[in-house]
Short mmCIF file of C-alpha atoms and ligand atoms in Angstrom, two decimals:
data_model
loop_
_atom_site.label_atom_id
_atom_site.label_comp_id
_atom_site.label_asym_id
_atom_site.label_seq_id
_atom_site.Cartn_x
_atom_site.Cartn_y
_atom_site.Cartn_z
CA UNK A 1 -60.26 43.57 -96.14
CA UNK A 2 -58.41 43.34 -92.83
CA UNK A 3 -56.79 46.64 -91.95
CA UNK A 4 -54.47 47.44 -89.07
CA UNK A 5 -54.67 51.12 -88.20
CA UNK A 6 -51.68 52.24 -86.16
CA UNK A 7 -52.20 55.52 -84.36
CA UNK A 8 -49.17 57.61 -83.40
CA UNK A 9 -48.89 60.05 -80.52
CA UNK A 10 -49.71 63.37 -82.13
CA UNK A 11 -52.55 65.86 -81.81
CA UNK A 12 -53.78 64.80 -85.26
CA UNK A 13 -54.81 61.44 -83.72
CA UNK A 14 -58.32 62.85 -83.33
CA UNK A 15 -58.67 63.10 -87.11
CA UNK A 16 -57.96 59.39 -87.39
CA UNK A 17 -61.37 58.64 -85.86
CA UNK A 18 -62.86 59.90 -89.14
CA UNK A 19 -60.42 57.77 -91.13
CA UNK A 20 -61.49 54.73 -89.12
CA UNK A 21 -65.13 55.53 -89.93
CA UNK A 22 -64.32 55.71 -93.64
CA UNK A 23 -62.70 52.27 -93.48
CA UNK A 24 -65.49 50.62 -91.50
CA UNK A 25 -68.24 52.23 -93.59
CA UNK A 26 -66.54 50.79 -96.67
CA UNK A 27 -66.98 47.36 -95.05
CA UNK A 28 -63.42 46.73 -93.83
CA UNK A 29 -62.49 45.01 -90.61
CA UNK A 30 -60.18 47.35 -88.74
CA UNK A 31 -57.98 46.61 -85.76
CA UNK A 32 -56.63 49.78 -84.20
CA UNK A 33 -53.24 49.70 -82.51
CA UNK A 34 -52.60 52.98 -80.73
CA UNK A 35 -49.15 53.73 -79.36
CA UNK A 36 -49.00 54.35 -75.64
CA UNK A 37 -48.34 58.06 -76.27
CA UNK A 38 -51.33 58.37 -78.61
CA UNK A 39 -53.75 57.28 -75.89
CA UNK A 40 -52.99 60.59 -74.17
CA UNK A 41 -54.67 62.26 -77.17
CA UNK A 42 -57.45 59.77 -77.95
CA UNK A 43 -58.38 56.99 -75.53
CA UNK A 44 -58.65 53.32 -76.45
CA UNK A 45 -62.38 53.34 -75.72
CA UNK A 46 -62.92 55.54 -78.79
CA UNK A 47 -61.07 53.09 -81.01
CA UNK A 48 -62.88 50.07 -79.55
CA UNK A 49 -66.29 51.65 -80.00
CA UNK A 50 -65.64 52.86 -83.55
CA UNK A 51 -63.89 49.71 -84.80
CA UNK A 52 -65.96 47.14 -82.92
CA UNK A 53 -62.71 45.29 -82.19
CA UNK A 54 -60.65 45.01 -79.02
CA UNK A 55 -57.77 47.44 -78.75
CA UNK A 56 -54.34 46.89 -77.26
CA UNK A 57 -50.89 48.35 -77.61
CA UNK A 58 -49.02 45.78 -75.60
CA UNK A 59 -47.37 42.57 -76.79
CA UNK A 60 -48.31 41.09 -73.41
CA UNK A 61 -52.10 41.30 -73.86
CA UNK A 62 -53.78 38.12 -75.14
CA UNK A 63 -50.40 36.43 -75.41
CA UNK A 64 -52.05 33.11 -76.35
CA UNK A 65 -53.21 34.71 -79.62
CA UNK A 66 -49.65 35.77 -80.46
CA UNK A 67 -50.96 39.16 -81.54
CA UNK A 68 -47.54 40.63 -82.24
CA UNK A 69 -47.12 38.11 -85.05
CA UNK A 70 -50.71 37.47 -86.10
CA UNK A 71 -51.98 41.02 -86.69
CA UNK A 72 -49.20 41.96 -89.12
CA UNK A 73 -49.41 38.63 -90.91
CA UNK A 74 -53.14 38.73 -91.42
CA UNK A 75 -53.43 42.38 -92.41
CA UNK A 76 -54.16 43.17 -96.06
CA UNK A 77 -53.11 46.72 -95.32
CA UNK A 78 -51.38 48.57 -92.48
CA UNK A 79 -51.97 52.32 -92.18
CA UNK A 80 -50.09 54.44 -89.66
CA UNK A 81 -51.68 57.84 -88.96
CA UNK A 82 -50.45 60.16 -87.67
CA UNK A 83 -46.97 58.81 -88.36
CA UNK A 84 -44.90 60.90 -85.95
CA UNK A 85 -41.16 61.55 -86.34
CA UNK A 86 -40.65 59.05 -83.53
CA UNK A 87 -42.69 56.30 -85.21
CA UNK A 88 -40.99 56.83 -88.57
CA UNK A 89 -37.61 56.54 -86.83
CA UNK A 90 -38.65 53.38 -85.03
CA UNK A 91 -40.02 51.84 -88.21
CA UNK A 92 -36.92 52.80 -90.21
CA UNK A 93 -34.58 51.22 -87.67
CA UNK A 94 -36.74 48.14 -87.20
CA UNK A 95 -37.44 48.61 -83.51
CA UNK A 96 -39.98 46.33 -81.89
CA UNK A 97 -40.76 47.80 -78.49
CA UNK A 98 -44.55 47.67 -78.69
CA UNK A 99 -47.40 45.98 -80.54
CA UNK A 100 -47.49 48.49 -83.41
CA UNK A 101 -43.77 48.31 -84.22
CA UNK A 102 -43.92 44.49 -83.98
CA UNK A 103 -46.84 44.51 -86.37
CA UNK A 104 -44.95 46.71 -88.83
CA UNK A 105 -42.08 44.20 -88.84
CA UNK A 106 -44.48 41.33 -89.49
CA UNK A 107 -46.58 43.08 -92.17
CA UNK A 108 -46.86 41.17 -95.44
CA UNK A 109 -49.16 43.56 -97.29
CA UNK A 110 -48.80 47.22 -98.19
CA UNK A 111 -47.90 49.69 -95.46
CA UNK A 112 -48.94 53.33 -95.64
CA UNK A 113 -47.52 56.03 -93.37
CA UNK A 114 -49.42 59.34 -93.16
CA UNK A 115 -46.97 61.68 -91.41
CA UNK A 116 -47.89 64.64 -89.21
CA UNK A 117 -45.39 66.75 -87.30
CA UNK A 118 -43.97 70.25 -87.14
CA UNK A 119 -42.32 71.48 -90.31
CA UNK A 120 -38.81 71.52 -88.79
CA UNK A 121 -39.19 67.91 -87.72
CA UNK A 122 -40.45 66.87 -91.16
CA UNK A 123 -37.58 68.68 -92.88
CA UNK A 124 -34.91 67.50 -90.43
CA UNK A 125 -32.18 65.43 -92.05
CA UNK A 126 -32.90 62.55 -89.65
CA UNK A 127 -36.57 62.38 -90.67
CA UNK A 128 -35.71 62.78 -94.37
CA UNK A 129 -33.32 59.84 -94.08
CA UNK A 130 -35.89 57.71 -92.26
CA UNK A 131 -38.53 58.47 -94.90
CA UNK A 132 -36.08 57.57 -97.68
CA UNK A 133 -35.20 54.32 -95.91
CA UNK A 134 -38.85 53.36 -95.54
CA UNK A 135 -39.66 54.27 -99.15
CA UNK A 136 -36.59 52.37 -100.30
CA UNK A 137 -37.98 49.29 -98.61
CA UNK A 138 -41.29 49.65 -100.41
CA UNK A 139 -43.38 51.34 -97.73
CA UNK A 140 -45.63 54.17 -98.90
CA UNK A 141 -44.99 57.42 -97.07
CA UNK A 142 -47.43 60.19 -97.93
CA UNK A 143 -46.32 63.77 -98.25
CA UNK A 144 -47.93 65.72 -95.41
CA UNK A 145 -50.37 68.51 -96.18
CA UNK A 146 -49.32 72.12 -95.89
CA UNK A 147 -51.13 74.56 -93.66
CA UNK A 148 -51.85 75.52 -90.09
CA UNK A 149 -50.09 73.30 -87.57
CA UNK A 150 -50.88 72.82 -83.90
CA UNK A 151 -49.48 76.15 -82.73
CA UNK A 152 -49.41 79.45 -84.55
CA UNK A 153 -46.96 78.07 -87.11
CA UNK A 154 -47.84 76.77 -90.53
CA UNK A 155 -46.03 74.83 -93.26
CA UNK A 156 -45.73 71.24 -94.47
CA UNK A 157 -46.48 68.81 -91.67
CA UNK A 158 -50.26 68.62 -91.37
CA UNK A 159 -51.93 65.25 -91.48
CA UNK A 160 -53.62 64.88 -94.87
CA UNK A 161 -57.42 64.92 -94.54
CA UNK A 162 -58.96 61.51 -93.70
CA UNK A 163 -60.61 61.27 -97.14
CA UNK A 164 -57.21 61.83 -98.78
CA UNK A 165 -55.52 59.12 -96.68
CA UNK A 166 -58.43 56.80 -97.47
CA UNK A 167 -58.04 57.47 -101.21
CA UNK A 168 -54.28 56.86 -101.05
CA UNK A 169 -54.79 53.63 -99.08
CA UNK A 170 -57.26 52.28 -101.63
CA UNK A 171 -54.93 53.21 -104.51
CA UNK A 172 -52.09 51.40 -102.74
CA UNK A 173 -54.14 48.25 -102.25
CA UNK A 174 -55.07 48.32 -105.94
CA UNK A 175 -51.33 48.28 -106.63
CA UNK A 176 -51.32 51.73 -108.19
CA UNK A 177 -48.00 53.53 -108.32
CA UNK A 178 -49.75 56.91 -108.18
CA UNK A 179 -51.02 56.42 -104.63
CA UNK A 180 -49.04 59.52 -103.68
CA UNK A 181 -51.56 62.33 -103.40
CA UNK A 182 -51.02 64.52 -106.45
CA UNK A 183 -51.73 67.76 -104.61
CA UNK A 184 -49.97 66.96 -101.32
CA UNK A 185 -48.23 70.01 -99.95
CA UNK A 186 -50.14 72.33 -102.28
CA UNK A 187 -52.49 75.09 -101.24
CA UNK A 188 -55.55 75.64 -103.42
CA UNK A 189 -57.97 78.53 -103.17
CA UNK A 190 -61.39 77.93 -104.71
CA UNK A 191 -64.16 80.49 -104.99
CA UNK A 192 -67.67 79.06 -105.13
CA UNK A 193 -71.31 80.08 -105.28
CA UNK A 194 -72.78 83.37 -106.43
CA UNK A 195 -72.13 86.85 -105.11
CA UNK A 196 -75.00 88.96 -103.84
CA UNK A 197 -74.93 92.69 -104.42
CA UNK A 198 -77.11 94.55 -101.93
CA UNK A 199 -79.65 97.15 -103.00
CA UNK A 200 -80.98 97.89 -99.55
CA UNK A 201 -81.06 95.99 -96.24
CA UNK A 202 -83.52 93.40 -97.60
CA UNK A 203 -82.83 93.15 -101.33
CA UNK A 204 -79.93 92.12 -103.47
CA UNK A 205 -78.98 91.32 -107.06
CA UNK A 206 -77.97 87.68 -107.23
CA UNK A 207 -77.51 84.85 -109.69
CA UNK A 208 -78.42 81.21 -110.12
CA UNK A 209 -75.13 79.67 -109.00
CA UNK A 210 -75.69 76.90 -106.43
CA UNK A 211 -72.07 76.44 -105.40
CA UNK A 212 -72.24 72.70 -106.21
CA UNK A 213 -69.41 72.86 -108.74
CA UNK A 214 -67.09 74.81 -106.42
CA UNK A 215 -67.84 72.48 -103.51
CA UNK A 216 -67.23 69.40 -105.67
CA UNK A 217 -63.89 70.93 -106.72
CA UNK A 218 -63.02 71.56 -103.07
CA UNK A 219 -63.79 67.92 -102.24
CA UNK A 220 -61.70 66.63 -105.15
CA UNK A 221 -58.78 68.91 -104.25
CA UNK A 222 -58.98 67.88 -100.58
CA UNK A 223 -59.04 64.22 -101.55
CA UNK A 224 -55.98 64.79 -103.72
CA UNK A 225 -54.14 65.94 -100.59
CA UNK A 226 -54.35 69.71 -101.05
CA UNK A 227 -54.84 72.24 -98.33
CA UNK A 228 -58.08 73.81 -99.53
CA UNK A 229 -59.41 77.30 -98.86
CA UNK A 230 -62.99 77.76 -100.01
CA UNK A 231 -64.08 81.34 -100.62
CA UNK A 232 -67.80 80.79 -100.25
CA UNK A 233 -70.21 83.32 -101.72
CA UNK A 234 -73.92 82.40 -101.48
CA UNK A 235 -74.22 78.60 -101.79
CA UNK A 236 -77.21 76.24 -101.66
CA UNK A 237 -75.03 73.37 -100.43
CA UNK A 238 -72.98 73.19 -97.24
CA UNK A 239 -69.20 73.46 -97.46
CA UNK A 240 -67.39 70.11 -97.12
CA UNK A 241 -65.44 69.00 -94.06
CA UNK A 242 -61.69 69.39 -94.03
CA UNK A 243 -61.49 72.68 -95.89
CA UNK A 244 -60.99 76.20 -94.57
CA UNK A 245 -64.04 78.32 -95.34
CA UNK A 246 -64.01 82.09 -95.83
CA UNK A 247 -67.55 83.47 -96.15
CA UNK A 248 -68.09 86.37 -98.52
CA UNK A 249 -71.16 88.06 -99.89
CA UNK A 250 -70.33 90.68 -102.51
CA UNK A 251 -67.91 90.77 -105.43
CA UNK A 252 -65.83 93.37 -103.60
CA UNK A 253 -65.55 91.10 -100.54
CA UNK A 254 -64.66 88.17 -102.76
CA UNK A 255 -62.01 90.27 -104.49
CA UNK A 256 -60.39 91.17 -101.17
CA UNK A 257 -60.47 87.56 -99.94
CA UNK A 258 -59.15 86.18 -103.25
CA UNK A 259 -56.24 88.60 -103.53
CA UNK A 260 -55.25 87.90 -99.91
CA UNK A 261 -55.55 84.12 -100.33
CA UNK A 262 -53.61 84.16 -103.59
CA UNK A 263 -50.46 85.27 -101.78
CA UNK A 264 -49.71 81.74 -100.56
CA UNK A 265 -51.70 79.65 -103.04
CA UNK A 266 -50.23 77.30 -105.62
CA UNK A 267 -53.55 77.30 -107.44
CA UNK A 268 -56.50 79.70 -107.55
CA UNK A 269 -59.74 78.48 -109.10
CA UNK A 270 -62.39 81.10 -109.77
CA UNK A 271 -65.53 78.99 -110.02
CA UNK A 272 -67.77 81.55 -108.32
CA UNK A 273 -70.34 83.36 -110.39
CA UNK A 274 -69.27 86.93 -109.73
CA UNK A 275 -71.77 89.71 -110.41
CA UNK A 276 -70.32 91.89 -113.15
CA UNK A 277 -72.29 94.87 -111.86
CA UNK A 278 -73.46 96.18 -108.49
CA UNK A 279 -75.94 98.89 -107.58
CA UNK A 280 -74.15 102.24 -107.55
CA UNK A 281 -75.84 103.11 -104.29
CA UNK A 282 -76.92 100.89 -101.45
CA UNK A 283 -79.79 102.37 -99.48
CA UNK A 284 -79.36 102.23 -95.68
CA UNK A 285 -83.10 101.82 -95.35
CA UNK A 286 -85.61 99.73 -97.24
CA UNK A 287 -86.58 101.28 -100.56
CA UNK A 288 -90.33 101.99 -100.34
CA UNK A 289 -92.97 102.28 -103.02
CA UNK A 290 -93.40 105.92 -103.86
CA UNK A 291 -96.65 107.88 -103.46
CA UNK A 292 -96.24 109.56 -106.87
CA UNK A 293 -96.18 106.07 -108.46
CA UNK A 294 -92.88 106.67 -110.30
CA UNK A 295 -90.68 103.60 -110.55
CA UNK A 296 -87.24 103.65 -109.01
CA UNK A 297 -84.25 103.45 -111.34
CA UNK A 298 -81.28 101.38 -110.27
CA UNK A 299 -77.95 102.53 -111.60
CA UNK A 300 -75.34 99.79 -111.87
CA UNK A 301 -71.55 100.14 -111.82
CA UNK A 302 -68.94 97.61 -112.96
CA UNK A 303 -67.41 95.28 -110.44
CA UNK A 304 -63.68 94.63 -110.73
CA UNK A 305 -62.74 91.55 -112.71
CA UNK A 306 -61.17 89.41 -109.99
CA UNK A 307 -59.77 86.76 -112.31
CA UNK A 308 -58.03 89.42 -114.38
CA UNK A 309 -56.59 91.04 -111.26
CA UNK A 310 -55.33 87.70 -109.96
CA UNK A 311 -53.49 87.13 -113.24
CA UNK A 312 -52.03 90.66 -113.15
CA UNK A 313 -50.93 90.18 -109.55
CA UNK A 314 -49.34 86.83 -110.36
CA UNK A 315 -47.55 88.24 -113.41
CA UNK A 316 -46.21 91.24 -111.53
CA UNK A 317 -44.92 89.22 -108.59
CA UNK A 318 -41.55 87.59 -108.84
CA UNK A 319 -42.32 83.91 -108.42
CA UNK A 320 -39.72 82.73 -105.96
CA UNK A 321 -41.32 79.40 -105.22
CA UNK A 322 -42.54 78.30 -108.60
CA UNK A 323 -45.49 79.09 -110.74
CA UNK A 324 -49.01 79.87 -109.57
CA UNK A 325 -51.71 78.25 -111.66
CA UNK A 326 -54.87 80.31 -112.20
CA UNK A 327 -58.05 78.65 -113.42
CA UNK A 328 -61.11 80.49 -114.65
CA UNK A 329 -64.60 79.32 -115.45
CA UNK A 330 -66.67 80.53 -118.34
CA UNK A 331 -70.40 80.23 -118.65
CA UNK A 332 -71.23 80.69 -122.31
CA UNK A 333 -74.32 80.37 -124.45
CA UNK A 334 -72.97 81.17 -127.92
CA UNK A 335 -74.64 83.80 -130.09
CA UNK A 336 -74.54 85.36 -133.55
CA UNK A 337 -70.93 86.47 -132.92
CA UNK A 338 -69.62 82.96 -132.36
CA UNK A 339 -70.25 79.57 -130.82
CA UNK A 340 -69.49 78.58 -127.23
CA UNK A 341 -65.87 77.62 -127.93
CA UNK A 342 -65.13 80.76 -129.94
CA UNK A 343 -66.35 82.93 -127.07
CA UNK A 344 -64.38 80.83 -124.59
CA UNK A 345 -61.12 81.07 -126.57
CA UNK A 346 -61.52 84.83 -126.69
CA UNK A 347 -62.17 84.93 -122.95
CA UNK A 348 -59.10 82.79 -122.22
CA UNK A 349 -56.92 85.25 -124.13
CA UNK A 350 -58.63 88.26 -122.56
CA UNK A 351 -58.32 87.02 -119.01
CA UNK A 352 -54.85 85.49 -119.35
CA UNK A 353 -55.50 82.60 -116.96
CA UNK A 354 -53.75 79.24 -117.49
CA UNK A 355 -56.84 77.07 -117.80
CA UNK A 356 -60.42 77.99 -118.60
CA UNK A 357 -63.20 75.53 -117.80
CA UNK A 358 -66.06 76.16 -120.18
CA UNK A 359 -69.69 75.37 -119.41
CA UNK A 360 -72.45 75.59 -121.96
CA UNK A 361 -75.31 77.26 -120.08
CA UNK A 362 -79.00 77.83 -120.51
CA UNK A 363 -81.60 78.23 -117.77
CA UNK A 364 -82.11 74.45 -117.77
CA UNK A 365 -78.40 73.60 -117.92
CA UNK A 366 -75.64 73.55 -115.30
CA UNK A 367 -77.02 75.88 -112.63
CA UNK A 368 -78.13 73.78 -109.68
CA UNK A 369 -77.84 70.54 -111.65
CA UNK A 370 -75.83 67.53 -110.50
CA UNK A 371 -74.45 66.66 -113.92
CA UNK A 372 -72.45 68.82 -116.24
CA UNK A 373 -70.25 68.75 -119.29
CA UNK A 374 -67.21 70.98 -119.70
CA UNK A 375 -64.31 71.68 -122.01
CA UNK A 376 -60.97 72.61 -120.47
CA UNK A 377 -59.01 75.09 -122.58
CA UNK A 378 -55.32 75.74 -121.89
CA UNK A 379 -53.34 78.87 -122.70
CA UNK A 380 -50.40 76.64 -123.53
CA UNK A 381 -52.43 75.78 -126.62
CA UNK A 382 -52.76 72.06 -125.92
CA UNK A 383 -55.84 70.25 -127.26
CA UNK A 384 -59.13 71.13 -125.53
CA UNK A 385 -60.04 68.40 -123.04
CA UNK A 386 -63.65 67.35 -122.56
CA UNK A 387 -65.10 66.03 -119.33
CA UNK A 388 -68.68 65.13 -118.54
CA UNK A 389 -70.64 63.32 -115.86
CA UNK A 390 -71.63 64.22 -112.34
CA UNK A 391 -70.12 67.41 -110.93
CA UNK A 392 -68.03 65.10 -108.71
CA UNK A 393 -66.61 63.26 -111.73
CA UNK A 394 -66.00 66.43 -113.69
CA UNK A 395 -64.30 68.01 -110.67
CA UNK A 396 -61.99 65.01 -110.31
CA UNK A 397 -61.02 65.42 -113.99
CA UNK A 398 -60.38 69.16 -113.52
CA UNK A 399 -58.29 68.55 -110.39
CA UNK A 400 -56.21 65.83 -112.11
CA UNK A 401 -55.55 68.20 -114.98
CA UNK A 402 -54.51 70.92 -112.52
CA UNK A 403 -52.20 68.47 -110.69
CA UNK A 404 -50.68 67.46 -114.01
CA UNK A 405 -50.04 71.07 -115.07
CA UNK A 406 -48.68 72.00 -111.66
CA UNK A 407 -46.32 69.06 -111.34
CA UNK A 408 -45.11 69.57 -114.92
CA UNK A 409 -44.23 73.23 -114.25
CA UNK A 410 -42.98 73.05 -110.67
CA UNK A 411 -42.38 69.53 -109.41
CA UNK A 412 -42.92 69.09 -105.69
CA UNK A 413 -39.74 69.62 -103.72
N1 CTP B 1 -65.01 86.63 -112.84
C1 CTP B 1 -64.30 87.40 -111.95
N2 CTP B 1 -64.72 88.66 -111.65
C2 CTP B 1 -65.81 89.17 -112.26
C3 CTP B 1 -66.52 88.39 -113.18
C4 CTP B 1 -66.11 87.12 -113.45
O1 CTP B 1 -63.30 86.94 -111.42
N3 CTP B 1 -66.20 90.40 -111.95
C5 CTP B 1 -64.51 85.28 -113.16
C6 CTP B 1 -65.46 84.15 -112.90
O2 CTP B 1 -65.31 83.61 -111.60
C7 CTP B 1 -65.04 83.15 -113.97
C8 CTP B 1 -64.59 84.01 -115.10
O3 CTP B 1 -64.27 85.27 -114.53
O4 CTP B 1 -63.93 82.37 -113.55
C9 CTP B 1 -65.55 84.18 -116.25
O5 CTP B 1 -66.71 84.81 -115.84
P1 CTP B 1 -67.90 85.18 -116.85
O6 CTP B 1 -68.94 85.90 -116.08
O7 CTP B 1 -68.34 83.98 -117.58
O8 CTP B 1 -67.20 86.10 -117.88
P2 CTP B 1 -67.15 87.66 -117.99
O9 CTP B 1 -65.77 88.11 -117.76
O10 CTP B 1 -68.18 88.26 -117.11
O11 CTP B 1 -67.47 87.93 -119.50
P3 CTP B 1 -68.90 88.06 -120.26
O12 CTP B 1 -69.81 88.75 -119.31
O13 CTP B 1 -68.55 88.82 -121.46
O14 CTP B 1 -69.31 86.65 -120.57
#
């Protein structure tokens, strides 16, 4: 596929280098057209080297090739990232002062704008009107992500992560109407991995969680346009790019991080394996073998139930800006008191979360594996939903379900 990648003059231009890589690695032929202003952020040499194609932003370069007409005509897809307030205004009013705006006027195929700007600019009536005009003409304008902006401020206006723009672009080319990222503008907190409860400076009580499921969820949520905060307990896999990582070790640290993160989260997913108990005392020094040959006794105390506390916090807070969705995980084996689903239903009621993702576990199942099979139970009482496959596939199914629930309860403004 021939892609024209227009780069606007915003600090987020540096992220577009990764987007270009995603396009070229997928085998597409990309011509980058940076605006003059954008070259103050990322130079043309970067675009030439990464795309393998010459780069220009002037209608007067290579005039014999009539680039200002040809590039737009030949492109199967035009992506503009970051689409600044200025570029959106120029595109909406049909200006043609440089090669990129000329190309936009000549484009025959789908055009995708990935905006990035300060929140006030994005929410300004002028920008809103320009976005409406462009959408009205059939251009696809993504919702920006929410989160930390260039300065100390935060809010909607961040460039969606490159993987999310890539996913939206491919959906658009396939002619899908749902190219809009389902979690754009949403903040999702995901806990992952297993907590470690120290006994002394060298020993801990841990569990078999690898963190793969939580990381796969973070990737799926990021690719759906969400601003993702990963609360990472001990994990055997590295955290993905494009997500904010908060490292924790113990259940108490995870509790503190989760309650703080919940304050501005649309969704909290507790996929971490949290130790239910911790040693009552943590020795400052290494516990040594004793001369009298008696064995040490470790007394355990209950850890707080974080999921339960998150639900209580949510329920006690007046929800000014819509509903917070809380998702729990349950690892069940089934026993003489009931099968896996019976235990899971009871847990869903006990914990009060909105969705419960149920894994059937044994020492050979789920932990550390790449494939899994889950059932998603909803408190609303809707039919249990099954999903199986790789952890990536299952995560995509869980994230779509979350997006569905979220958009049904509190549609995006
Ligand atoms: N969880 C939590 N805090 C804990 C223990 C668990 O937030 N102290 C969360 C997990 O992240 C998961 C869910 O609760 O989302 C279910 O955890 P699980 O250990 O399967 O259930 P328990 O509540 O521990 O119940 P039981 O031990 O009876 O199975």
